[in-house]
């Protein structure tokens, strides 16, 4: 089992760039295709804690599912977690976790901070 996990969407250019950066650096990592293997609420809470952000900051607010889930700028952390568990597309990507913490790869180079 690798120390690093990349939460990845292969259809996302930023996610592909982050994956390429890890490969260029020779980093061993696991890839979790979170759209096919969604995070449950416990995993999402742990990820938000490791990122050191509010759950609402992990939301992709421009996705159609954001409104479908009944979310707004006033949504609570619990509502955000539930929505991402039910609609994994709402989770910002890519995200890398490792021994030194976690980073959202926006820009993709941000993940290098935790290597």
PDB file of N, CA and C in Angstrom:
ATOM      1  N   UNK A   1       0.845  -1.191   0.000  1.00  0.00           N
ATOM      2  CA  UNK A   1       0.000   0.000   0.000  1.00  0.00           C
ATOM      3  C   UNK A   1       0.887   1.250   0.000  1.00  0.00           C
ATOM      4  N   UNK A   2       0.583   2.170  -0.851  1.00  0.00           N
ATOM      5  CA  UNK A   2       1.374   3.392  -0.998  1.00  0.00           C
ATOM      6  C   UNK A   2       1.031   4.417   0.081  1.00  0.00           C
ATOM      7  N   UNK A   3       1.984   5.298   0.342  1.00  0.00           N
ATOM      8  CA  UNK A   3       1.744   6.385   1.298  1.00  0.00           C
ATOM      9  C   UNK A   3       0.830   7.455   0.707  1.00  0.00           C
ATOM     10  N   UNK A   4       0.765   7.512  -0.618  1.00  0.00           N
ATOM     11  CA  UNK A   4       0.017   8.571  -1.295  1.00  0.00           C
ATOM     12  C   UNK A   4      -1.203   8.004  -2.012  1.00  0.00           C
ATOM     13  N   UNK A   5      -2.271   8.786  -1.996  1.00  0.00           N
ATOM     14  CA  UNK A   5      -3.471   8.447  -2.758  1.00  0.00           C
ATOM     15  C   UNK A   5      -3.877   9.665  -3.563  1.00  0.00           C
ATOM     16  N   UNK A   6      -4.092   9.451  -4.854  1.00  0.00           N
ATOM     17  CA  UNK A   6      -4.579  10.505  -5.741  1.00  0.00           C
ATOM     18  C   UNK A   6      -6.049  10.233  -6.026  1.00  0.00           C
ATOM     19  N   UNK A   7      -6.897  11.170  -5.640  1.00  0.00           N
ATOM     20  CA  UNK A   7      -8.325  11.095  -5.968  1.00  0.00           C
ATOM     21  C   UNK A   7      -8.451  11.724  -7.344  1.00  0.00           C
ATOM     22  N   UNK A   8      -8.784  10.894  -8.318  1.00  0.00           N
ATOM     23  CA  UNK A   8      -8.562  11.223  -9.723  1.00  0.00           C
ATOM     24  C   UNK A   8      -9.818  11.042 -10.566  1.00  0.00           C
ATOM     25  N   UNK A   9      -9.983  11.973 -11.510  1.00  0.00           N
ATOM     26  CA  UNK A   9     -11.001  11.867 -12.551  1.00  0.00           C
ATOM     27  C   UNK A   9     -10.254  11.967 -13.877  1.00  0.00           C
ATOM     28  N   UNK A  10     -10.113  10.865 -14.614  1.00  0.00           N
ATOM     29  CA  UNK A  10      -9.326  10.886 -15.842  1.00  0.00           C
ATOM     30  C   UNK A  10      -9.866  11.824 -16.922  1.00  0.00           C
ATOM     31  N   UNK A  11     -11.103  12.257 -16.801  1.00  0.00           N
ATOM     32  CA  UNK A  11     -11.664  13.178 -17.793  1.00  0.00           C
ATOM     33  C   UNK A  11     -11.314  14.631 -17.497  1.00  0.00           C
ATOM     34  N   UNK A  12     -10.700  14.894 -16.351  1.00  0.00           N
ATOM     35  CA  UNK A  12     -10.354  16.253 -15.935  1.00  0.00           C
ATOM     36  C   UNK A  12      -8.896  16.546 -16.293  1.00  0.00           C
ATOM     37  N   UNK A  13      -8.668  17.638 -17.014  1.00  0.00           N
ATOM     38  CA  UNK A  13      -7.303  17.973 -17.441  1.00  0.00           C
ATOM     39  C   UNK A  13      -6.391  18.252 -16.249  1.00  0.00           C
ATOM     40  N   UNK A  14      -6.882  18.923 -15.227  1.00  0.00           N
ATOM     41  CA  UNK A  14      -6.061  19.221 -14.044  1.00  0.00           C
ATOM     42  C   UNK A  14      -5.687  17.928 -13.316  1.00  0.00           C
ATOM     43  N   UNK A  15      -6.603  17.006 -13.271  1.00  0.00           N
ATOM     44  CA  UNK A  15      -6.346  15.725 -12.630  1.00  0.00           C
ATOM     45  C   UNK A  15      -5.295  14.938 -13.426  1.00  0.00           C
ATOM     46  N   UNK A  16      -5.406  14.953 -14.733  1.00  0.00           N
ATOM     47  CA  UNK A  16      -4.402  14.287 -15.575  1.00  0.00           C
ATOM     48  C   UNK A  16      -3.034  14.943 -15.411  1.00  0.00           C
ATOM     49  N   UNK A  17      -3.008  16.273 -15.297  1.00  0.00           N
ATOM     50  CA  UNK A  17      -1.742  16.982 -15.097  1.00  0.00           C
ATOM     51  C   UNK A  17      -1.119  16.613 -13.753  1.00  0.00           C
ATOM     52  N   UNK A  18      -1.927  16.516 -12.718  1.00  0.00           N
ATOM     53  CA  UNK A  18      -1.418  16.134 -11.396  1.00  0.00           C
ATOM     54  C   UNK A  18      -0.834  14.724 -11.442  1.00  0.00           C
ATOM     55  N   UNK A  19      -1.525  13.822 -12.116  1.00  0.00           N
ATOM     56  CA  UNK A  19      -1.045  12.444 -12.258  1.00  0.00           C
ATOM     57  C   UNK A  19       0.293  12.431 -12.992  1.00  0.00           C
ATOM     58  N   UNK A  20       0.410  13.219 -14.049  1.00  0.00           N
ATOM     59  CA  UNK A  20       1.663  13.301 -14.807  1.00  0.00           C
ATOM     60  C   UNK A  20       2.797  13.852 -13.937  1.00  0.00           C
ATOM     61  N   UNK A  21       2.497  14.853 -13.109  1.00  0.00           N
ATOM     62  CA  UNK A  21       3.511  15.410 -12.203  1.00  0.00           C
ATOM     63  C   UNK A  21       4.031  14.347 -11.236  1.00  0.00           C
ATOM     64  N   UNK A  22       3.122  13.573 -10.675  1.00  0.00           N
ATOM     65  CA  UNK A  22       3.531  12.512  -9.754  1.00  0.00           C
ATOM     66  C   UNK A  22       4.403  11.486 -10.472  1.00  0.00           C
ATOM     67  N   UNK A  23       4.012  11.132 -11.690  1.00  0.00           N
ATOM     68  CA  UNK A  23       4.794  10.174 -12.471  1.00  0.00           C
ATOM     69  C   UNK A  23       6.184  10.730 -12.779  1.00  0.00           C
ATOM     70  N   UNK A  24       6.254  12.011 -13.152  1.00  0.00           N
ATOM     71  CA  UNK A  24       7.544  12.652 -13.446  1.00  0.00           C
ATOM     72  C   UNK A  24       8.450  12.661 -12.222  1.00  0.00           C
ATOM     73  N   UNK A  25       7.858  12.829 -11.036  1.00  0.00           N
ATOM     74  CA  UNK A  25       8.618  12.870  -9.786  1.00  0.00           C
ATOM     75  C   UNK A  25       8.987  11.469  -9.284  1.00  0.00           C
ATOM     76  N   UNK A  26       8.453  10.449  -9.941  1.00  0.00           N
ATOM     77  CA  UNK A  26       8.730   9.078  -9.527  1.00  0.00           C
ATOM     78  C   UNK A  26       8.048   8.681  -8.231  1.00  0.00           C
ATOM     79  N   UNK A  27       6.939   9.319  -7.925  1.00  0.00           N
ATOM     80  CA  UNK A  27       6.203   9.052  -6.688  1.00  0.00           C
ATOM     81  C   UNK A  27       5.330   7.807  -6.861  1.00  0.00           C
ATOM     82  N   UNK A  28       5.410   6.908  -5.895  1.00  0.00           N
ATOM     83  CA  UNK A  28       4.522   5.746  -5.874  1.00  0.00           C
ATOM     84  C   UNK A  28       3.219   6.179  -5.208  1.00  0.00           C
ATOM     85  N   UNK A  29       2.108   5.925  -5.860  1.00  0.00           N
ATOM     86  CA  UNK A  29       0.813   6.350  -5.320  1.00  0.00           C
ATOM     87  C   UNK A  29      -0.283   5.418  -5.798  1.00  0.00           C
ATOM     88  N   UNK A  30      -1.346   5.407  -5.041  1.00  0.00           N
ATOM     89  CA  UNK A  30      -2.551   4.692  -5.443  1.00  0.00           C
ATOM     90  C   UNK A  30      -3.480   5.694  -6.101  1.00  0.00           C
ATOM     91  N   UNK A  31      -4.202   5.245  -7.091  1.00  0.00           N
ATOM     92  CA  UNK A  31      -5.188   6.093  -7.750  1.00  0.00           C
ATOM     93  C   UNK A  31      -6.570   5.617  -7.335  1.00  0.00           C
ATOM     94  N   UNK A  32      -7.362   6.545  -6.833  1.00  0.00           N
ATOM     95  CA  UNK A  32      -8.752   6.217  -6.521  1.00  0.00           C
ATOM     96  C   UNK A  32      -9.633   6.983  -7.490  1.00  0.00           C
ATOM     97  N   UNK A  33     -10.313   6.247  -8.339  1.00  0.00           N
ATOM     98  CA  UNK A  33     -11.247   6.844  -9.291  1.00  0.00           C
ATOM     99  C   UNK A  33     -12.552   7.084  -8.536  1.00  0.00           C
ATOM    100  N   UNK A  34     -12.615   8.240  -7.902  1.00  0.00           N
ATOM    101  CA  UNK A  34     -13.684   8.505  -6.935  1.00  0.00           C
ATOM    102  C   UNK A  34     -15.074   8.589  -7.562  1.00  0.00           C
ATOM    103  N   UNK A  35     -15.177   8.759  -8.868  1.00  0.00           N
ATOM    104  CA  UNK A  35     -16.506   8.750  -9.487  1.00  0.00           C
ATOM    105  C   UNK A  35     -17.055   7.324  -9.545  1.00  0.00           C
ATOM    106  N   UNK A  36     -16.164   6.342  -9.740  1.00  0.00           N
ATOM    107  CA  UNK A  36     -16.573   4.938  -9.756  1.00  0.00           C
ATOM    108  C   UNK A  36     -16.561   4.328  -8.353  1.00  0.00           C
ATOM    109  N   UNK A  37     -15.712   4.860  -7.485  1.00  0.00           N
ATOM    110  CA  UNK A  37     -15.554   4.359  -6.114  1.00  0.00           C
ATOM    111  C   UNK A  37     -15.710   5.543  -5.154  1.00  0.00           C
ATOM    112  N   UNK A  38     -16.950   6.027  -4.981  1.00  0.00           N
ATOM    113  CA  UNK A  38     -17.182   7.243  -4.191  1.00  0.00           C
ATOM    114  C   UNK A  38     -16.755   7.109  -2.731  1.00  0.00           C
ATOM    115  N   UNK A  39     -16.352   8.217  -2.169  1.00  0.00           N
ATOM    116  CA  UNK A  39     -16.013   8.268  -0.753  1.00  0.00           C
ATOM    117  C   UNK A  39     -17.308   8.279   0.057  1.00  0.00           C
ATOM    118  N   UNK A  40     -17.302   7.582   1.186  1.00  0.00           N
ATOM    119  CA  UNK A  40     -18.465   7.640   2.069  1.00  0.00           C
ATOM    120  C   UNK A  40     -18.319   8.858   2.982  1.00  0.00           C
ATOM    121  N   UNK A  41     -19.308   9.107   3.805  1.00  0.00           N
ATOM    122  CA  UNK A  41     -19.282  10.320   4.630  1.00  0.00           C
ATOM    123  C   UNK A  41     -18.100  10.332   5.595  1.00  0.00           C
ATOM    124  N   UNK A  42     -17.750   9.188   6.157  1.00  0.00           N
ATOM    125  CA  UNK A  42     -16.599   9.132   7.077  1.00  0.00           C
ATOM    126  C   UNK A  42     -15.301   9.461   6.351  1.00  0.00           C
ATOM    127  N   UNK A  43     -15.140   8.914   5.159  1.00  0.00           N
ATOM    128  CA  UNK A  43     -13.933   9.187   4.371  1.00  0.00           C
ATOM    129  C   UNK A  43     -13.868  10.656   3.968  1.00  0.00           C
ATOM    130  N   UNK A  44     -15.001  11.223   3.607  1.00  0.00           N
ATOM    131  CA  UNK A  44     -15.032  12.641   3.228  1.00  0.00           C
ATOM    132  C   UNK A  44     -14.681  13.535   4.410  1.00  0.00           C
ATOM    133  N   UNK A  45     -15.211  13.219   5.583  1.00  0.00           N
ATOM    134  CA  UNK A  45     -14.889  14.009   6.782  1.00  0.00           C
ATOM    135  C   UNK A  45     -13.391  13.938   7.076  1.00  0.00           C
ATOM    136  N   UNK A  46     -12.812  12.742   6.962  1.00  0.00           N
ATOM    137  CA  UNK A  46     -11.376  12.572   7.208  1.00  0.00           C
ATOM    138  C   UNK A  46     -10.558  13.342   6.175  1.00  0.00           C
ATOM    139  N   UNK A  47     -11.003  13.338   4.925  1.00  0.00           N
ATOM    140  CA  UNK A  47     -10.298  14.062   3.865  1.00  0.00           C
ATOM    141  C   UNK A  47     -10.337  15.565   4.116  1.00  0.00           C
ATOM    142  N   UNK A  48     -11.487  16.082   4.475  1.00  0.00           N
ATOM    143  CA  UNK A  48     -11.630  17.513   4.770  1.00  0.00           C
ATOM    144  C   UNK A  48     -10.721  17.902   5.938  1.00  0.00           C
ATOM    145  N   UNK A  49     -10.677  17.066   6.961  1.00  0.00           N
ATOM    146  CA  UNK A  49      -9.806  17.326   8.111  1.00  0.00           C
ATOM    147  C   UNK A  49      -8.345  17.345   7.679  1.00  0.00           C
ATOM    148  N   UNK A  50      -7.954  16.366   6.872  1.00  0.00           N
ATOM    149  CA  UNK A  50      -6.561  16.292   6.414  1.00  0.00           C
ATOM    150  C   UNK A  50      -6.206  17.490   5.536  1.00  0.00           C
ATOM    151  N   UNK A  51      -7.167  17.963   4.743  1.00  0.00           N
ATOM    152  CA  UNK A  51      -6.951  19.150   3.903  1.00  0.00           C
ATOM    153  C   UNK A  51      -6.875  20.421   4.741  1.00  0.00           C
ATOM    154  N   UNK A  52      -7.516  20.407   5.916  1.00  0.00           N
ATOM    155  CA  UNK A  52      -7.530  21.589   6.774  1.00  0.00           C
ATOM    156  C   UNK A  52      -8.427  22.693   6.241  1.00  0.00           C
ATOM    157  N   UNK A  53      -9.518  22.285   5.591  1.00  0.00           N
ATOM    158  CA  UNK A  53     -10.456  23.252   5.013  1.00  0.00           C
ATOM    159  C   UNK A  53     -11.862  22.947   5.510  1.00  0.00           C
ATOM    160  N   UNK A  54     -12.783  23.832   5.181  1.00  0.00           N
ATOM    161  CA  UNK A  54     -14.199  23.576   5.447  1.00  0.00           C
ATOM    162  C   UNK A  54     -14.723  22.637   4.359  1.00  0.00           C
ATOM    163  N   UNK A  55     -15.663  21.796   4.704  1.00  0.00           N
ATOM    164  CA  UNK A  55     -16.229  20.853   3.739  1.00  0.00           C
ATOM    165  C   UNK A  55     -16.788  21.571   2.514  1.00  0.00           C
ATOM    166  N   UNK A  56     -17.350  22.746   2.719  1.00  0.00           N
ATOM    167  CA  UNK A  56     -17.932  23.491   1.598  1.00  0.00           C
ATOM    168  C   UNK A  56     -16.867  23.949   0.598  1.00  0.00           C
ATOM    169  N   UNK A  57     -15.599  24.028   1.043  1.00  0.00           N
ATOM    170  CA  UNK A  57     -14.513  24.428   0.148  1.00  0.00           C
ATOM    171  C   UNK A  57     -14.094  23.303  -0.796  1.00  0.00           C
ATOM    172  N   UNK A  58     -14.553  22.098  -0.539  1.00  0.00           N
ATOM    173  CA  UNK A  58     -14.242  20.954  -1.389  1.00  0.00           C
ATOM    174  C   UNK A  58     -15.307  20.752  -2.471  1.00  0.00           C
ATOM    175  N   UNK A  59     -16.340  21.579  -2.440  1.00  0.00           N
ATOM    176  CA  UNK A  59     -17.453  21.463  -3.388  1.00  0.00           C
ATOM    177  C   UNK A  59     -17.166  22.148  -4.720  1.00  0.00           C
ATOM    178  N   UNK A  60     -17.595  21.499  -5.781  1.00  0.00           N
ATOM    179  CA  UNK A  60     -17.580  22.107  -7.117  1.00  0.00           C
ATOM    180  C   UNK A  60     -18.962  22.755  -7.305  1.00  0.00           C
ATOM    181  N   UNK A  61     -19.022  24.043  -7.129  1.00  0.00           N
ATOM    182  CA  UNK A  61     -20.305  24.753  -7.084  1.00  0.00           C
ATOM    183  C   UNK A  61     -20.935  24.980  -8.454  1.00  0.00           C
ATOM    184  N   UNK A  62     -20.174  24.785  -9.526  1.00  0.00           N
ATOM    185  CA  UNK A  62     -20.723  25.042 -10.858  1.00  0.00           C
ATOM    186  C   UNK A  62     -21.345  23.802 -11.515  1.00  0.00           C
ATOM    187  N   UNK A  63     -21.271  22.677 -10.832  1.00  0.00           N
ATOM    188  CA  UNK A  63     -21.871  21.450 -11.361  1.00  0.00           C
ATOM    189  C   UNK A  63     -23.389  21.492 -11.182  1.00  0.00           C
ATOM    190  N   UNK A  64     -24.108  20.891 -12.124  1.00  0.00           N
ATOM    191  CA  UNK A  64     -25.574  20.839 -12.049  1.00  0.00           C
ATOM    192  C   UNK A  64     -26.035  20.148 -10.766  1.00  0.00           C
ATOM    193  N   UNK A  65     -25.272  19.170 -10.314  1.00  0.00           N
ATOM    194  CA  UNK A  65     -25.621  18.425  -9.108  1.00  0.00           C
ATOM    195  C   UNK A  65     -25.610  19.299  -7.854  1.00  0.00           C
ATOM    196  N   UNK A  66     -24.901  20.401  -7.901  1.00  0.00           N
ATOM    197  CA  UNK A  66     -24.858  21.328  -6.762  1.00  0.00           C
ATOM    198  C   UNK A  66     -26.275  21.823  -6.458  1.00  0.00           C
ATOM    199  N   UNK A  67     -26.972  22.271  -7.495  1.00  0.00           N
ATOM    200  CA  UNK A  67     -28.358  22.731  -7.299  1.00  0.00           C
ATOM    201  C   UNK A  67     -29.290  21.551  -7.051  1.00  0.00           C
ATOM    202  N   UNK A  68     -29.037  20.456  -7.764  1.00  0.00           N
ATOM    203  CA  UNK A  68     -29.868  19.265  -7.606  1.00  0.00           C
ATOM    204  C   UNK A  68     -29.844  18.767  -6.155  1.00  0.00           C
ATOM    205  N   UNK A  69     -28.693  18.920  -5.500  1.00  0.00           N
ATOM    206  CA  UNK A  69     -28.550  18.495  -4.104  1.00  0.00           C
ATOM    207  C   UNK A  69     -29.120  19.522  -3.134  1.00  0.00           C
ATOM    208  N   UNK A  70     -29.612  20.653  -3.662  1.00  0.00           N
ATOM    209  CA  UNK A  70     -30.196  21.682  -2.808  1.00  0.00           C
ATOM    210  C   UNK A  70     -29.169  22.511  -2.061  1.00  0.00           C
ATOM    211  N   UNK A  71     -27.948  22.558  -2.581  1.00  0.00           N
ATOM    212  CA  UNK A  71     -26.883  23.306  -1.911  1.00  0.00           C
ATOM    213  C   UNK A  71     -26.910  24.783  -2.280  1.00  0.00           C
ATOM    214  N   UNK A  72     -26.351  25.594  -1.397  1.00  0.00           N
ATOM    215  CA  UNK A  72     -26.214  27.031  -1.637  1.00  0.00           C
ATOM    216  C   UNK A  72     -24.984  27.509  -0.877  1.00  0.00           C
ATOM    217  N   UNK A  73     -24.672  28.790  -1.012  1.00  0.00           N
ATOM    218  CA  UNK A  73     -23.510  29.334  -0.293  1.00  0.00           C
ATOM    219  C   UNK A  73     -23.706  29.264   1.223  1.00  0.00           C
ATOM    220  N   UNK A  74     -24.934  29.050   1.664  1.00  0.00           N
ATOM    221  CA  UNK A  74     -25.229  28.951   3.096  1.00  0.00           C
ATOM    222  C   UNK A  74     -25.291  27.508   3.601  1.00  0.00           C
ATOM    223  N   UNK A  75     -24.928  26.555   2.757  1.00  0.00           N
ATOM    224  CA  UNK A  75     -24.991  25.146   3.156  1.00  0.00           C
ATOM    225  C   UNK A  75     -24.008  24.854   4.284  1.00  0.00           C
ATOM    226  N   UNK A  76     -24.383  23.906   5.114  1.00  0.00           N
ATOM    227  CA  UNK A  76     -23.534  23.508   6.240  1.00  0.00           C
ATOM    228  C   UNK A  76     -22.502  22.480   5.780  1.00  0.00           C
ATOM    229  N   UNK A  77     -21.521  22.252   6.630  1.00  0.00           N
ATOM    230  CA  UNK A  77     -20.502  21.236   6.347  1.00  0.00           C
ATOM    231  C   UNK A  77     -21.156  19.864   6.202  1.00  0.00           C
ATOM    232  N   UNK A  78     -22.101  19.569   7.069  1.00  0.00           N
ATOM    233  CA  UNK A  78     -22.782  18.273   7.017  1.00  0.00           C
ATOM    234  C   UNK A  78     -23.538  18.104   5.699  1.00  0.00           C
ATOM    235  N   UNK A  79     -24.204  19.159   5.251  1.00  0.00           N
ATOM    236  CA  UNK A  79     -24.916  19.102   3.965  1.00  0.00           C
ATOM    237  C   UNK A  79     -23.932  18.892   2.814  1.00  0.00           C
ATOM    238  N   UNK A  80     -22.784  19.551   2.885  1.00  0.00           N
ATOM    239  CA  UNK A  80     -21.764  19.404   1.841  1.00  0.00           C
ATOM    240  C   UNK A  80     -21.239  17.969   1.797  1.00  0.00           C
ATOM    241  N   UNK A  81     -20.957  17.403   2.961  1.00  0.00           N
ATOM    242  CA  UNK A  81     -20.454  16.023   3.044  1.00  0.00           C
ATOM    243  C   UNK A  81     -21.479  15.049   2.471  1.00  0.00           C
ATOM    244  N   UNK A  82     -22.729  15.193   2.882  1.00  0.00           N
ATOM    245  CA  UNK A  82     -23.796  14.314   2.380  1.00  0.00           C
ATOM    246  C   UNK A  82     -23.924  14.430   0.861  1.00  0.00           C
ATOM    247  N   UNK A  83     -23.873  15.660   0.353  1.00  0.00           N
ATOM    248  CA  UNK A  83     -24.009  15.883  -1.087  1.00  0.00           C
ATOM    249  C   UNK A  83     -22.864  15.227  -1.853  1.00  0.00           C
ATOM    250  N   UNK A  84     -21.627  15.367  -1.360  1.00  0.00           N
ATOM    251  CA  UNK A  84     -20.487  14.753  -2.055  1.00  0.00           C
ATOM    252  C   UNK A  84     -20.543  13.228  -1.988  1.00  0.00           C
ATOM    253  N   UNK A  85     -21.085  12.691  -0.907  1.00  0.00           N
ATOM    254  CA  UNK A  85     -21.244  11.237  -0.804  1.00  0.00           C
ATOM    255  C   UNK A  85     -22.278  10.740  -1.813  1.00  0.00           C
ATOM    256  N   UNK A  86     -23.336  11.516  -2.008  1.00  0.00           N
ATOM    257  CA  UNK A  86     -24.402  11.131  -2.935  1.00  0.00           C
ATOM    258  C   UNK A  86     -24.113  11.510  -4.382  1.00  0.00           C
ATOM    259  N   UNK A  87     -23.350  12.576  -4.581  1.00  0.00           N
ATOM    260  CA  UNK A  87     -23.000  13.072  -5.910  1.00  0.00           C
ATOM    261  C   UNK A  87     -21.478  13.274  -5.959  1.00  0.00           C
ATOM    262  N   UNK A  88     -20.701  12.209  -6.169  1.00  0.00           N
ATOM    263  CA  UNK A  88     -19.242  12.330  -6.104  1.00  0.00           C
ATOM    264  C   UNK A  88     -18.655  13.358  -7.074  1.00  0.00           C
ATOM    265  N   UNK A  89     -19.377  13.661  -8.128  1.00  0.00           N
ATOM    266  CA  UNK A  89     -18.906  14.666  -9.092  1.00  0.00           C
ATOM    267  C   UNK A  89     -18.735  16.040  -8.435  1.00  0.00           C
ATOM    268  N   UNK A  90     -19.386  16.248  -7.295  1.00  0.00           N
ATOM    269  CA  UNK A  90     -19.301  17.534  -6.596  1.00  0.00           C
ATOM    270  C   UNK A  90     -17.972  17.740  -5.878  1.00  0.00           C
ATOM    271  N   UNK A  91     -17.190  16.672  -5.716  1.00  0.00           N
ATOM    272  CA  UNK A  91     -15.915  16.805  -5.010  1.00  0.00           C
ATOM    273  C   UNK A  91     -14.863  17.415  -5.936  1.00  0.00           C
ATOM    274  N   UNK A  92     -14.198  18.446  -5.447  1.00  0.00           N
ATOM    275  CA  UNK A  92     -13.122  19.079  -6.212  1.00  0.00           C
ATOM    276  C   UNK A  92     -12.031  18.052  -6.479  1.00  0.00           C
ATOM    277  N   UNK A  93     -11.392  18.191  -7.622  1.00  0.00           N
ATOM    278  CA  UNK A  93     -10.323  17.278  -7.992  1.00  0.00           C
ATOM    279  C   UNK A  93      -9.225  18.037  -8.701  1.00  0.00           C
ATOM    280  N   UNK A  94      -8.051  17.451  -8.747  1.00  0.00           N
ATOM    281  CA  UNK A  94      -7.607  16.254  -8.054  1.00  0.00           C
ATOM    282  C   UNK A  94      -7.260  16.567  -6.609  1.00  0.00           C
ATOM    283  N   UNK A  95      -7.207  15.531  -5.785  1.00  0.00           N
ATOM    284  CA  UNK A  95      -6.759  15.674  -4.400  1.00  0.00           C
ATOM    285  C   UNK A  95      -5.696  14.608  -4.170  1.00  0.00           C
ATOM    286  N   UNK A  96      -4.587  15.020  -3.562  1.00  0.00           N
ATOM    287  CA  UNK A  96      -3.533  14.080  -3.182  1.00  0.00           C
ATOM    288  C   UNK A  96      -3.429  14.059  -1.669  1.00  0.00           C
ATOM    289  N   UNK A  97      -3.394  12.855  -1.097  1.00  0.00           N
ATOM    290  CA  UNK A  97      -3.159  12.713   0.338  1.00  0.00           C
ATOM    291  C   UNK A  97      -1.855  11.959   0.539  1.00  0.00           C
ATOM    292  N   UNK A  98      -1.181  12.277   1.632  1.00  0.00           N
ATOM    293  CA  UNK A  98       0.077  11.613   1.950  1.00  0.00           C
ATOM    294  C   UNK A  98       0.465  11.871   3.388  1.00  0.00           C
ATOM    295  N   UNK A  99       1.662  11.436   3.788  1.00  0.00           N
ATOM    296  CA  UNK A  99       2.100  11.576   5.174  1.00  0.00           C
ATOM    297  C   UNK A  99       2.178  13.025   5.652  1.00  0.00           C
ATOM    298  N   UNK A 100       2.401  13.959   4.735  1.00  0.00           N
ATOM    299  CA  UNK A 100       2.532  15.372   5.114  1.00  0.00           C
ATOM    300  C   UNK A 100       1.226  16.149   4.970  1.00  0.00           C
ATOM    301  N   UNK A 101       0.110  15.447   4.767  1.00  0.00           N
ATOM    302  CA  UNK A 101      -1.176  16.131   4.652  1.00  0.00           C
ATOM    303  C   UNK A 101      -1.863  15.842   3.339  1.00  0.00           C
ATOM    304  N   UNK A 102      -2.636  16.811   2.888  1.00  0.00           N
ATOM    305  CA  UNK A 102      -3.397  16.663   1.651  1.00  0.00           C
ATOM    306  C   UNK A 102      -3.458  18.008   0.947  1.00  0.00           C
ATOM    307  N   UNK A 103      -3.593  17.963  -0.364  1.00  0.00           N
ATOM    308  CA  UNK A 103      -3.714  19.183  -1.166  1.00  0.00           C
ATOM    309  C   UNK A 103      -4.697  18.947  -2.303  1.00  0.00           C
ATOM    310  N   UNK A 104      -5.451  19.996  -2.595  1.00  0.00           N
ATOM    311  CA  UNK A 104      -6.258  20.019  -3.812  1.00  0.00           C
ATOM    312  C   UNK A 104      -5.324  20.496  -4.915  1.00  0.00           C
ATOM    313  N   UNK A 105      -5.298  19.808  -6.026  1.00  0.00           N
ATOM    314  CA  UNK A 105      -4.394  20.138  -7.128  1.00  0.00           C
ATOM    315  C   UNK A 105      -4.916  21.236  -8.030  1.00  0.00           C
ATOM    316  N   UNK A 106      -5.177  22.379  -7.463  1.00  0.00           N
ATOM    317  CA  UNK A 106      -5.597  23.572  -8.211  1.00  0.00           C
ATOM    318  C   UNK A 106      -4.685  24.713  -7.813  1.00  0.00           C
ATOM    319  N   UNK A 107      -3.654  25.006  -8.566  1.00  0.00           N
ATOM    320  CA  UNK A 107      -3.195  24.340  -9.788  1.00  0.00           C
ATOM    321  C   UNK A 107      -2.566  22.981  -9.458  1.00  0.00           C
ATOM    322  N   UNK A 108      -2.369  22.143 -10.467  1.00  0.00           N
ATOM    323  CA  UNK A 108      -1.826  20.810 -10.218  1.00  0.00           C
ATOM    324  C   UNK A 108      -0.517  20.815  -9.423  1.00  0.00           C
ATOM    325  N   UNK A 109       0.303  21.835  -9.621  1.00  0.00           N
ATOM    326  CA  UNK A 109       1.596  21.924  -8.927  1.00  0.00           C
ATOM    327  C   UNK A 109       1.447  22.031  -7.403  1.00  0.00           C
ATOM    328  N   UNK A 110       0.267  22.385  -6.928  1.00  0.00           N
ATOM    329  CA  UNK A 110       0.037  22.512  -5.481  1.00  0.00           C
ATOM    330  C   UNK A 110       0.290  21.195  -4.754  1.00  0.00           C
ATOM    331  N   UNK A 111       0.119  20.075  -5.447  1.00  0.00           N
ATOM    332  CA  UNK A 111       0.329  18.776  -4.793  1.00  0.00           C
ATOM    333  C   UNK A 111       1.793  18.542  -4.439  1.00  0.00           C
ATOM    334  N   UNK A 112       2.697  19.232  -5.115  1.00  0.00           N
ATOM    335  CA  UNK A 112       4.127  19.044  -4.860  1.00  0.00           C
ATOM    336  C   UNK A 112       4.501  19.472  -3.445  1.00  0.00           C
ATOM    337  N   UNK A 113       3.696  20.337  -2.833  1.00  0.00           N
ATOM    338  CA  UNK A 113       3.958  20.831  -1.474  1.00  0.00           C
ATOM    339  C   UNK A 113       3.989  19.725  -0.428  1.00  0.00           C
ATOM    340  N   UNK A 114       3.322  18.617  -0.686  1.00  0.00           N
ATOM    341  CA  UNK A 114       3.248  17.571   0.344  1.00  0.00           C
ATOM    342  C   UNK A 114       4.094  16.344   0.012  1.00  0.00           C
ATOM    343  N   UNK A 115       4.928  16.448  -0.992  1.00  0.00           N
ATOM    344  CA  UNK A 115       5.796  15.306  -1.338  1.00  0.00           C
ATOM    345  C   UNK A 115       7.014  15.282  -0.445  1.00  0.00           C
TER     346      UNK A 115
END
